[in-house]
Amino acid sequence: MNLHIHVPEGAIPKDGPSAGVTMLTALASVLSGRKVKAGLAMTGEITLRGKVLPVGGIKEKILAARRAGLKQIILCKQNEKDIREINPAYIKGMRFHYVETMNEVVDLALMKGKSRV
């Protein structure tokens, strides 16, 4: 199977690798037949070996997730320091999952159940 992902500039400007974790999670969902859990946000760069790397703009992303009503967020372990810089009142009721690998992301993000692979 060959996969090609094309993310054109289009109407929404994009900068940087922040959607790597999200795109690979979507692919894992499609290929396994397991749904992504609702109410979950995620961001992070991934390496070719499946390591999750930190990204910028965490405060803005967290506040956007809160405005969207998302309660759980998956972030790179190295971005934990960025959360400590946010006023606790803004993130009250949110749960953060800090990960180092895509295996951890998939375990957290996809619903349990039978997989196609």
mmCIF file of N, CA and C in Angstrom:
data_model
loop_
_atom_site.group_PDB
_atom_site.id
_atom_site.type_symbol
_atom_site.label_atom_id
_atom_site.label_comp_id
_atom_site.label_asym_id
_atom_site.label_seq_id
_atom_site.Cartn_x
_atom_site.Cartn_y
_atom_site.Cartn_z
ATOM 1 N N MET A 1 0.837 -1.165 0.000
ATOM 2 C CA MET A 1 0.000 0.000 0.000
ATOM 3 C C MET A 1 0.888 1.236 0.000
ATOM 4 N N ASN A 2 0.577 2.167 -0.873
ATOM 5 C CA ASN A 2 1.275 3.452 -0.907
ATOM 6 C C ASN A 2 0.326 4.535 -0.431
ATOM 7 N N LEU A 3 0.832 5.401 0.401
ATOM 8 C CA LEU A 3 0.042 6.537 0.879
ATOM 9 C C LEU A 3 0.762 7.818 0.522
ATOM 10 N N HIS A 4 -0.009 8.799 0.107
ATOM 11 C CA HIS A 4 0.550 10.116 -0.181
ATOM 12 C C HIS A 4 -0.334 11.134 0.513
ATOM 13 N N ILE A 5 0.262 11.984 1.327
ATOM 14 C CA ILE A 5 -0.494 13.022 2.026
ATOM 15 C C ILE A 5 -0.065 14.363 1.472
ATOM 16 N N HIS A 6 -1.049 15.118 1.022
ATOM 17 C CA HIS A 6 -0.779 16.439 0.467
ATOM 18 C C HIS A 6 -1.540 17.460 1.302
ATOM 19 N N VAL A 7 -0.830 18.432 1.855
ATOM 20 C CA VAL A 7 -1.453 19.457 2.691
ATOM 21 C C VAL A 7 -1.177 20.811 2.050
ATOM 22 N N PRO A 8 -2.030 21.221 1.112
ATOM 23 C CA PRO A 8 -1.790 22.493 0.421
ATOM 24 C C PRO A 8 -2.045 23.685 1.330
ATOM 25 N N GLU A 9 -1.441 24.803 0.978
ATOM 26 C CA GLU A 9 -1.611 26.041 1.755
ATOM 27 C C GLU A 9 -3.084 26.424 1.829
ATOM 28 N N GLY A 10 -3.756 26.481 0.698
ATOM 29 C CA GLY A 10 -5.186 26.776 0.686
ATOM 30 C C GLY A 10 -5.541 28.039 1.449
ATOM 31 N N ALA A 11 -6.723 28.034 2.030
ATOM 32 C CA ALA A 11 -7.227 29.218 2.733
ATOM 33 C C ALA A 11 -6.695 29.330 4.152
ATOM 34 N N ILE A 12 -6.151 28.238 4.687
ATOM 35 C CA ILE A 12 -5.670 28.262 6.067
ATOM 36 C C ILE A 12 -4.153 28.169 6.062
ATOM 37 N N PRO A 13 -3.472 29.242 6.460
ATOM 38 C CA PRO A 13 -2.010 29.192 6.497
ATOM 39 C C PRO A 13 -1.523 28.191 7.534
ATOM 40 N N LYS A 14 -0.487 27.458 7.180
ATOM 41 C CA LYS A 14 0.113 26.481 8.083
ATOM 42 C C LYS A 14 1.608 26.749 8.147
ATOM 43 N N ASP A 15 2.174 26.537 9.313
ATOM 44 C CA ASP A 15 3.603 26.755 9.462
ATOM 45 C C ASP A 15 4.140 25.746 10.459
ATOM 46 N N GLY A 16 5.090 24.969 10.056
ATOM 47 C CA GLY A 16 5.709 24.036 10.983
ATOM 48 C C GLY A 16 5.070 22.659 10.969
ATOM 49 N N PRO A 17 5.624 21.760 11.786
ATOM 50 C CA PRO A 17 5.261 20.347 11.772
ATOM 51 C C PRO A 17 4.235 19.936 12.828
ATOM 52 N N SER A 18 3.491 20.880 13.387
ATOM 53 C CA SER A 18 2.625 20.604 14.537
ATOM 54 C C SER A 18 1.551 19.553 14.299
ATOM 55 N N ALA A 19 1.141 19.350 13.080
ATOM 56 C CA ALA A 19 0.050 18.411 12.803
ATOM 57 C C ALA A 19 0.529 16.985 12.553
ATOM 58 N N GLY A 20 1.811 16.726 12.672
ATOM 59 C CA GLY A 20 2.330 15.383 12.422
ATOM 60 C C GLY A 20 1.653 14.318 13.262
ATOM 61 N N VAL A 21 1.528 14.572 14.557
ATOM 62 C CA VAL A 21 0.895 13.625 15.472
ATOM 63 C C VAL A 21 -0.562 13.397 15.071
ATOM 64 N N THR A 22 -1.253 14.464 14.732
ATOM 65 C CA THR A 22 -2.665 14.375 14.369
ATOM 66 C C THR A 22 -2.855 13.595 13.068
ATOM 67 N N MET A 23 -2.014 13.866 12.081
ATOM 68 C CA MET A 23 -2.148 13.164 10.798
ATOM 69 C C MET A 23 -1.847 11.677 10.941
ATOM 70 N N LEU A 24 -0.810 11.329 11.702
ATOM 71 C CA LEU A 24 -0.497 9.912 11.873
ATOM 72 C C LEU A 24 -1.579 9.207 12.687
ATOM 73 N N THR A 25 -2.168 9.905 13.648
ATOM 74 C CA THR A 25 -3.274 9.321 14.413
ATOM 75 C C THR A 25 -4.467 9.051 13.495
ATOM 76 N N ALA A 26 -4.758 9.980 12.597
ATOM 77 C CA ALA A 26 -5.854 9.785 11.646
ATOM 78 C C ALA A 26 -5.585 8.576 10.749
ATOM 79 N N LEU A 27 -4.349 8.444 10.285
ATOM 80 C CA LEU A 27 -3.992 7.283 9.458
ATOM 81 C C LEU A 27 -4.124 5.984 10.244
ATOM 82 N N ALA A 28 -3.658 5.981 11.488
ATOM 83 C CA ALA A 28 -3.767 4.785 12.333
ATOM 84 C C ALA A 28 -5.232 4.411 12.530
ATOM 85 N N SER A 29 -6.090 5.411 12.670
ATOM 86 C CA SER A 29 -7.520 5.165 12.835
ATOM 87 C C SER A 29 -8.118 4.519 11.586
ATOM 88 N N VAL A 30 -7.811 5.083 10.435
ATOM 89 C CA VAL A 30 -8.351 4.554 9.177
ATOM 90 C C VAL A 30 -7.853 3.137 8.925
ATOM 91 N N LEU A 31 -6.572 2.920 9.113
ATOM 92 C CA LEU A 31 -5.990 1.611 8.805
ATOM 93 C C LEU A 31 -6.401 0.531 9.802
ATOM 94 N N SER A 32 -6.640 0.913 11.055
ATOM 95 C CA SER A 32 -6.996 -0.075 12.078
ATOM 96 C C SER A 32 -8.500 -0.252 12.240
ATOM 97 N N GLY A 33 -9.274 0.735 11.778
ATOM 98 C CA GLY A 33 -10.713 0.675 11.972
ATOM 99 C C GLY A 33 -11.150 1.127 13.356
ATOM 100 N N ARG A 34 -10.234 1.643 14.144
ATOM 101 C CA ARG A 34 -10.550 2.141 15.498
ATOM 102 C C ARG A 34 -10.784 3.649 15.441
ATOM 103 N N LYS A 35 -11.850 4.113 16.067
ATOM 104 C CA LYS A 35 -12.190 5.532 16.053
ATOM 105 C C LYS A 35 -11.302 6.319 17.011
ATOM 106 N N VAL A 36 -11.105 7.599 16.677
ATOM 107 C CA VAL A 36 -10.396 8.517 17.567
ATOM 108 C C VAL A 36 -11.386 8.973 18.633
ATOM 109 N N LYS A 37 -10.941 9.010 19.876
ATOM 110 C CA LYS A 37 -11.795 9.436 20.985
ATOM 111 C C LYS A 37 -12.248 10.878 20.790
ATOM 112 N N ALA A 38 -13.477 11.156 21.168
ATOM 113 C CA ALA A 38 -14.028 12.510 21.077
ATOM 114 C C ALA A 38 -13.464 13.378 22.198
ATOM 115 N N GLY A 39 -13.459 14.692 21.976
ATOM 116 C CA GLY A 39 -13.035 15.630 23.014
ATOM 117 C C GLY A 39 -11.546 15.674 23.248
ATOM 118 N N LEU A 40 -10.780 15.239 22.271
ATOM 119 C CA LEU A 40 -9.335 15.122 22.424
ATOM 120 C C LEU A 40 -8.619 16.011 21.413
ATOM 121 N N ALA A 41 -7.645 16.769 21.890
ATOM 122 C CA ALA A 41 -6.794 17.575 21.012
ATOM 123 C C ALA A 41 -5.379 17.025 21.096
ATOM 124 N N MET A 42 -4.588 17.283 20.072
ATOM 125 C CA MET A 42 -3.195 16.824 20.096
ATOM 126 C C MET A 42 -2.356 17.689 19.180
ATOM 127 N N THR A 43 -1.085 17.783 19.500
ATOM 128 C CA THR A 43 -0.150 18.501 18.649
ATOM 129 C C THR A 43 1.234 17.938 18.892
ATOM 130 N N GLY A 44 2.063 17.971 17.873
ATOM 131 C CA GLY A 44 3.430 17.496 18.012
ATOM 132 C C GLY A 44 4.020 17.085 16.680
ATOM 133 N N GLU A 45 5.315 17.217 16.605
ATOM 134 C CA GLU A 45 6.065 16.756 15.435
ATOM 135 C C GLU A 45 6.445 15.302 15.669
ATOM 136 N N ILE A 46 6.574 14.539 14.592
ATOM 137 C CA ILE A 46 7.026 13.156 14.739
ATOM 138 C C ILE A 46 8.249 12.912 13.862
ATOM 139 N N THR A 47 9.118 12.029 14.355
ATOM 140 C CA THR A 47 10.289 11.641 13.581
ATOM 141 C C THR A 47 9.947 10.404 12.757
ATOM 142 N N LEU A 48 10.847 10.030 11.871
ATOM 143 C CA LEU A 48 10.648 8.823 11.073
ATOM 144 C C LEU A 48 10.654 7.570 11.934
ATOM 145 N N ARG A 49 11.175 7.649 13.126
ATOM 146 C CA ARG A 49 11.230 6.515 14.060
ATOM 147 C C ARG A 49 10.082 6.535 15.071
ATOM 148 N N GLY A 50 9.161 7.497 14.946
ATOM 149 C CA GLY A 50 7.992 7.522 15.813
ATOM 150 C C GLY A 50 8.150 8.266 17.122
ATOM 151 N N LYS A 51 9.218 9.019 17.259
ATOM 152 C CA LYS A 51 9.372 9.839 18.465
ATOM 153 C C LYS A 51 8.559 11.119 18.288
ATOM 154 N N VAL A 52 7.967 11.599 19.380
ATOM 155 C CA VAL A 52 7.191 12.837 19.349
ATOM 156 C C VAL A 52 8.087 13.965 19.838
ATOM 157 N N LEU A 53 8.156 15.031 19.044
ATOM 158 C CA LEU A 53 9.016 16.174 19.351
ATOM 159 C C LEU A 53 8.169 17.389 19.723
ATOM 160 N N PRO A 54 8.746 18.308 20.503
ATOM 161 C CA PRO A 54 7.999 19.499 20.926
ATOM 162 C C PRO A 54 7.749 20.454 19.766
ATOM 163 N N VAL A 55 6.703 21.255 19.933
ATOM 164 C CA VAL A 55 6.355 22.281 18.948
ATOM 165 C C VAL A 55 6.102 23.596 19.677
ATOM 166 N N GLY A 56 6.011 24.665 18.918
ATOM 167 C CA GLY A 56 5.761 25.983 19.495
ATOM 168 C C GLY A 56 4.282 26.324 19.522
ATOM 169 N N GLY A 57 3.987 27.486 20.083
ATOM 170 C CA GLY A 57 2.622 27.990 20.119
ATOM 171 C C GLY A 57 1.690 27.222 21.032
ATOM 172 N N ILE A 58 2.243 26.574 22.056
ATOM 173 C CA ILE A 58 1.432 25.721 22.927
ATOM 174 C C ILE A 58 0.335 26.510 23.640
ATOM 175 N N LYS A 59 0.666 27.660 24.179
ATOM 176 C CA LYS A 59 -0.341 28.440 24.909
ATOM 177 C C LYS A 59 -1.542 28.743 24.013
ATOM 178 N N GLU A 60 -1.284 29.203 22.809
ATOM 179 C CA GLU A 60 -2.362 29.527 21.882
ATOM 180 C C GLU A 60 -3.180 28.287 21.519
ATOM 181 N N LYS A 61 -2.514 27.174 21.320
ATOM 182 C CA LYS A 61 -3.207 25.935 20.970
ATOM 183 C C LYS A 61 -4.077 25.442 22.124
ATOM 184 N N ILE A 62 -3.567 25.552 23.341
ATOM 185 C CA ILE A 62 -4.325 25.115 24.512
ATOM 186 C C ILE A 62 -5.569 25.989 24.691
ATOM 187 N N LEU A 63 -5.395 27.291 24.557
ATOM 188 C CA LEU A 63 -6.536 28.196 24.721
ATOM 189 C C LEU A 63 -7.579 27.977 23.619
ATOM 190 N N ALA A 64 -7.125 27.672 22.404
ATOM 191 C CA ALA A 64 -8.056 27.360 21.310
ATOM 192 C C ALA A 64 -8.810 26.062 21.604
ATOM 193 N N ALA A 65 -8.113 25.068 22.138
ATOM 194 C CA ALA A 65 -8.759 23.801 22.498
ATOM 195 C C ALA A 65 -9.818 24.039 23.569
ATOM 196 N N ARG A 66 -9.490 24.871 24.530
ATOM 197 C CA ARG A 66 -10.453 25.186 25.600
ATOM 198 C C ARG A 66 -11.702 25.859 25.010
ATOM 199 N N ARG A 67 -11.497 26.838 24.130
ATOM 200 C CA ARG A 67 -12.635 27.520 23.496
ATOM 201 C C ARG A 67 -13.505 26.537 22.710
ATOM 202 N N ALA A 68 -12.879 25.508 22.164
ATOM 203 C CA ALA A 68 -13.612 24.499 21.389
ATOM 204 C C ALA A 68 -14.271 23.448 22.282
ATOM 205 N N GLY A 69 -14.047 23.537 23.592
ATOM 206 C CA GLY A 69 -14.666 22.601 24.524
ATOM 207 C C GLY A 69 -13.920 21.293 24.701
ATOM 208 N N LEU A 70 -12.680 21.231 24.253
ATOM 209 C CA LEU A 70 -11.889 20.008 24.394
ATOM 210 C C LEU A 70 -11.279 19.953 25.790
ATOM 211 N N LYS A 71 -11.357 18.797 26.424
ATOM 212 C CA LYS A 71 -10.912 18.659 27.817
ATOM 213 C C LYS A 71 -9.587 17.916 27.973
ATOM 214 N N GLN A 72 -9.199 17.142 26.966
ATOM 215 C CA GLN A 72 -7.962 16.365 27.055
ATOM 216 C C GLN A 72 -7.053 16.718 25.887
ATOM 217 N N ILE A 73 -5.764 16.841 26.203
ATOM 218 C CA ILE A 73 -4.801 17.248 25.184
ATOM 219 C C ILE A 73 -3.556 16.375 25.282
ATOM 220 N N ILE A 74 -3.116 15.892 24.135
ATOM 221 C CA ILE A 74 -1.879 15.112 24.053
ATOM 222 C C ILE A 74 -0.771 16.039 23.572
ATOM 223 N N LEU A 75 0.316 16.066 24.333
ATOM 224 C CA LEU A 75 1.471 16.921 24.023
ATOM 225 C C LEU A 75 2.759 16.136 24.204
ATOM 226 N N CYS A 76 3.810 16.622 23.568
ATOM 227 C CA CYS A 76 5.140 16.070 23.780
ATOM 228 C C CYS A 76 5.559 16.320 25.230
ATOM 229 N N LYS A 77 6.216 15.365 25.824
ATOM 230 C CA LYS A 77 6.708 15.505 27.204
ATOM 231 C C LYS A 77 7.529 16.780 27.363
ATOM 232 N N GLN A 78 8.287 17.144 26.352
ATOM 233 C CA GLN A 78 9.133 18.335 26.428
ATOM 234 C C GLN A 78 8.330 19.633 26.411
ATOM 235 N N ASN A 79 7.053 19.581 26.063
ATOM 236 C CA ASN A 79 6.200 20.773 26.100
ATOM 237 C C ASN A 79 5.540 20.978 27.466
ATOM 238 N N GLU A 80 5.799 20.087 28.411
ATOM 239 C CA GLU A 80 5.198 20.207 29.744
ATOM 240 C C GLU A 80 5.544 21.545 30.390
ATOM 241 N N LYS A 81 6.744 22.024 30.155
ATOM 242 C CA LYS A 81 7.177 23.314 30.724
ATOM 243 C C LYS A 81 6.304 24.459 30.224
ATOM 244 N N ASP A 82 5.798 24.364 29.010
ATOM 245 C CA ASP A 82 4.942 25.412 28.452
ATOM 246 C C ASP A 82 3.604 25.498 29.188
ATOM 247 N N ILE A 83 3.101 24.373 29.656
ATOM 248 C CA ILE A 83 1.828 24.348 30.378
ATOM 249 C C ILE A 83 1.972 25.058 31.717
ATOM 250 N N ARG A 84 3.113 24.899 32.349
ATOM 251 C CA ARG A 84 3.344 25.545 33.647
ATOM 252 C C ARG A 84 3.353 27.068 33.531
ATOM 253 N N GLU A 85 3.542 27.596 32.333
ATOM 254 C CA GLU A 85 3.563 29.044 32.121
ATOM 255 C C GLU A 85 2.164 29.629 31.897
ATOM 256 N N ILE A 86 1.159 28.771 31.797
ATOM 257 C CA ILE A 86 -0.215 29.227 31.559
ATOM 258 C C ILE A 86 -0.912 29.420 32.906
ATOM 259 N N ASN A 87 -1.660 30.493 33.024
ATOM 260 C CA ASN A 87 -2.427 30.766 34.240
ATOM 261 C C ASN A 87 -3.330 29.560 34.532
ATOM 262 N N PRO A 88 -3.214 28.965 35.728
ATOM 263 C CA PRO A 88 -4.012 27.777 36.062
ATOM 264 C C PRO A 88 -5.519 27.967 35.886
ATOM 265 N N ALA A 89 -6.005 29.183 36.028
ATOM 266 C CA ALA A 89 -7.439 29.434 35.854
ATOM 267 C C ALA A 89 -7.887 29.132 34.420
ATOM 268 N N TYR A 90 -6.994 29.331 33.441
ATOM 269 C CA TYR A 90 -7.340 29.103 32.039
ATOM 270 C C TYR A 90 -7.393 27.626 31.667
ATOM 271 N N ILE A 91 -6.715 26.795 32.430
ATOM 272 C CA ILE A 91 -6.653 25.371 32.070
ATOM 273 C C ILE A 91 -7.337 24.476 33.106
ATOM 274 N N LYS A 92 -8.076 25.095 34.007
ATOM 275 C CA LYS A 92 -8.796 24.327 35.023
ATOM 276 C C LYS A 92 -9.759 23.354 34.342
ATOM 277 N N GLY A 93 -9.749 22.118 34.793
ATOM 278 C CA GLY A 93 -10.631 21.099 34.230
ATOM 279 C C GLY A 93 -10.082 20.397 33.006
ATOM 280 N N MET A 94 -8.907 20.815 32.545
ATOM 281 C CA MET A 94 -8.291 20.165 31.384
ATOM 282 C C MET A 94 -7.299 19.113 31.871
ATOM 283 N N ARG A 95 -7.144 18.071 31.084
ATOM 284 C CA ARG A 95 -6.194 17.012 31.429
ATOM 285 C C ARG A 95 -5.163 16.912 30.310
ATOM 286 N N PHE A 96 -3.898 16.887 30.708
ATOM 287 C CA PHE A 96 -2.809 16.831 29.738
ATOM 288 C C PHE A 96 -2.126 15.470 29.802
ATOM 289 N N HIS A 97 -1.874 14.911 28.631
ATOM 290 C CA HIS A 97 -1.165 13.638 28.508
ATOM 291 C C HIS A 97 0.161 13.946 27.823
ATOM 292 N N TYR A 98 1.259 13.681 28.498
ATOM 293 C CA TYR A 98 2.582 13.974 27.951
ATOM 294 C C TYR A 98 3.191 12.684 27.419
ATOM 295 N N VAL A 99 3.596 12.700 26.160
ATOM 296 C CA VAL A 99 4.071 11.488 25.494
ATOM 297 C C VAL A 99 5.451 11.696 24.883
ATOM 298 N N GLU A 100 6.090 10.577 24.599
ATOM 299 C CA GLU A 100 7.399 10.600 23.939
ATOM 300 C C GLU A 100 7.390 9.844 22.623
ATOM 301 N N THR A 101 6.401 8.959 22.431
ATOM 302 C CA THR A 101 6.359 8.153 21.206
ATOM 303 C C THR A 101 4.948 8.114 20.615
ATOM 304 N N MET A 102 4.878 7.791 19.334
ATOM 305 C CA MET A 102 3.585 7.658 18.667
ATOM 306 C C MET A 102 2.810 6.464 19.197
ATOM 307 N N ASN A 103 3.487 5.434 19.681
ATOM 308 C CA ASN A 103 2.767 4.310 20.284
ATOM 309 C C ASN A 103 1.922 4.793 21.456
ATOM 310 N N GLU A 104 2.480 5.701 22.262
ATOM 311 C CA GLU A 104 1.730 6.263 23.387
ATOM 312 C C GLU A 104 0.540 7.075 22.886
ATOM 313 N N VAL A 105 0.748 7.850 21.824
ATOM 314 C CA VAL A 105 -0.332 8.669 21.259
ATOM 315 C C VAL A 105 -1.476 7.777 20.799
ATOM 316 N N VAL A 106 -1.161 6.747 20.035
ATOM 317 C CA VAL A 106 -2.188 5.850 19.507
ATOM 318 C C VAL A 106 -2.935 5.166 20.648
ATOM 319 N N ASP A 107 -2.213 4.727 21.678
ATOM 320 C CA ASP A 107 -2.866 4.091 22.827
ATOM 321 C C ASP A 107 -3.841 5.039 23.517
ATOM 322 N N LEU A 108 -3.473 6.312 23.611
ATOM 323 C CA LEU A 108 -4.335 7.305 24.258
ATOM 324 C C LEU A 108 -5.483 7.763 23.363
ATOM 325 N N ALA A 109 -5.216 7.910 22.076
ATOM 326 C CA ALA A 109 -6.168 8.570 21.179
ATOM 327 C C ALA A 109 -7.220 7.651 20.572
ATOM 328 N N LEU A 110 -6.872 6.408 20.320
ATOM 329 C CA LEU A 110 -7.821 5.525 19.640
ATOM 330 C C LEU A 110 -8.632 4.719 20.637
ATOM 331 N N MET A 111 -9.906 4.547 20.302
ATOM 332 C CA MET A 111 -10.784 3.760 21.154
ATOM 333 C C MET A 111 -10.319 2.312 21.148
ATOM 334 N N LYS A 112 -10.528 1.660 22.258
ATOM 335 C CA LYS A 112 -10.159 0.249 22.361
ATOM 336 C C LYS A 112 -11.137 -0.575 21.533
ATOM 337 N N GLY A 113 -10.713 -1.724 21.156
ATOM 338 C CA GLY A 113 -11.597 -2.580 20.376
ATOM 339 C C GLY A 113 -10.817 -3.313 19.323
ATOM 340 N N LYS A 114 -11.533 -4.077 18.553
ATOM 341 C CA LYS A 114 -10.889 -4.875 17.519
ATOM 342 C C LYS A 114 -10.321 -3.983 16.438
ATOM 343 N N SER A 115 -9.183 -4.373 15.987
ATOM 344 C CA SER A 115 -8.475 -3.641 14.947
ATOM 345 C C SER A 115 -8.459 -4.487 13.689
ATOM 346 N N ARG A 116 -8.363 -3.827 12.549
ATOM 347 C CA ARG A 116 -8.283 -4.548 11.270
ATOM 348 C C ARG A 116 -6.895 -5.086 11.005
ATOM 349 N N VAL A 117 -5.892 -4.549 11.698
ATOM 350 C CA VAL A 117 -4.512 -4.987 11.443
ATOM 351 C C VAL A 117 -3.933 -5.687 12.632
#
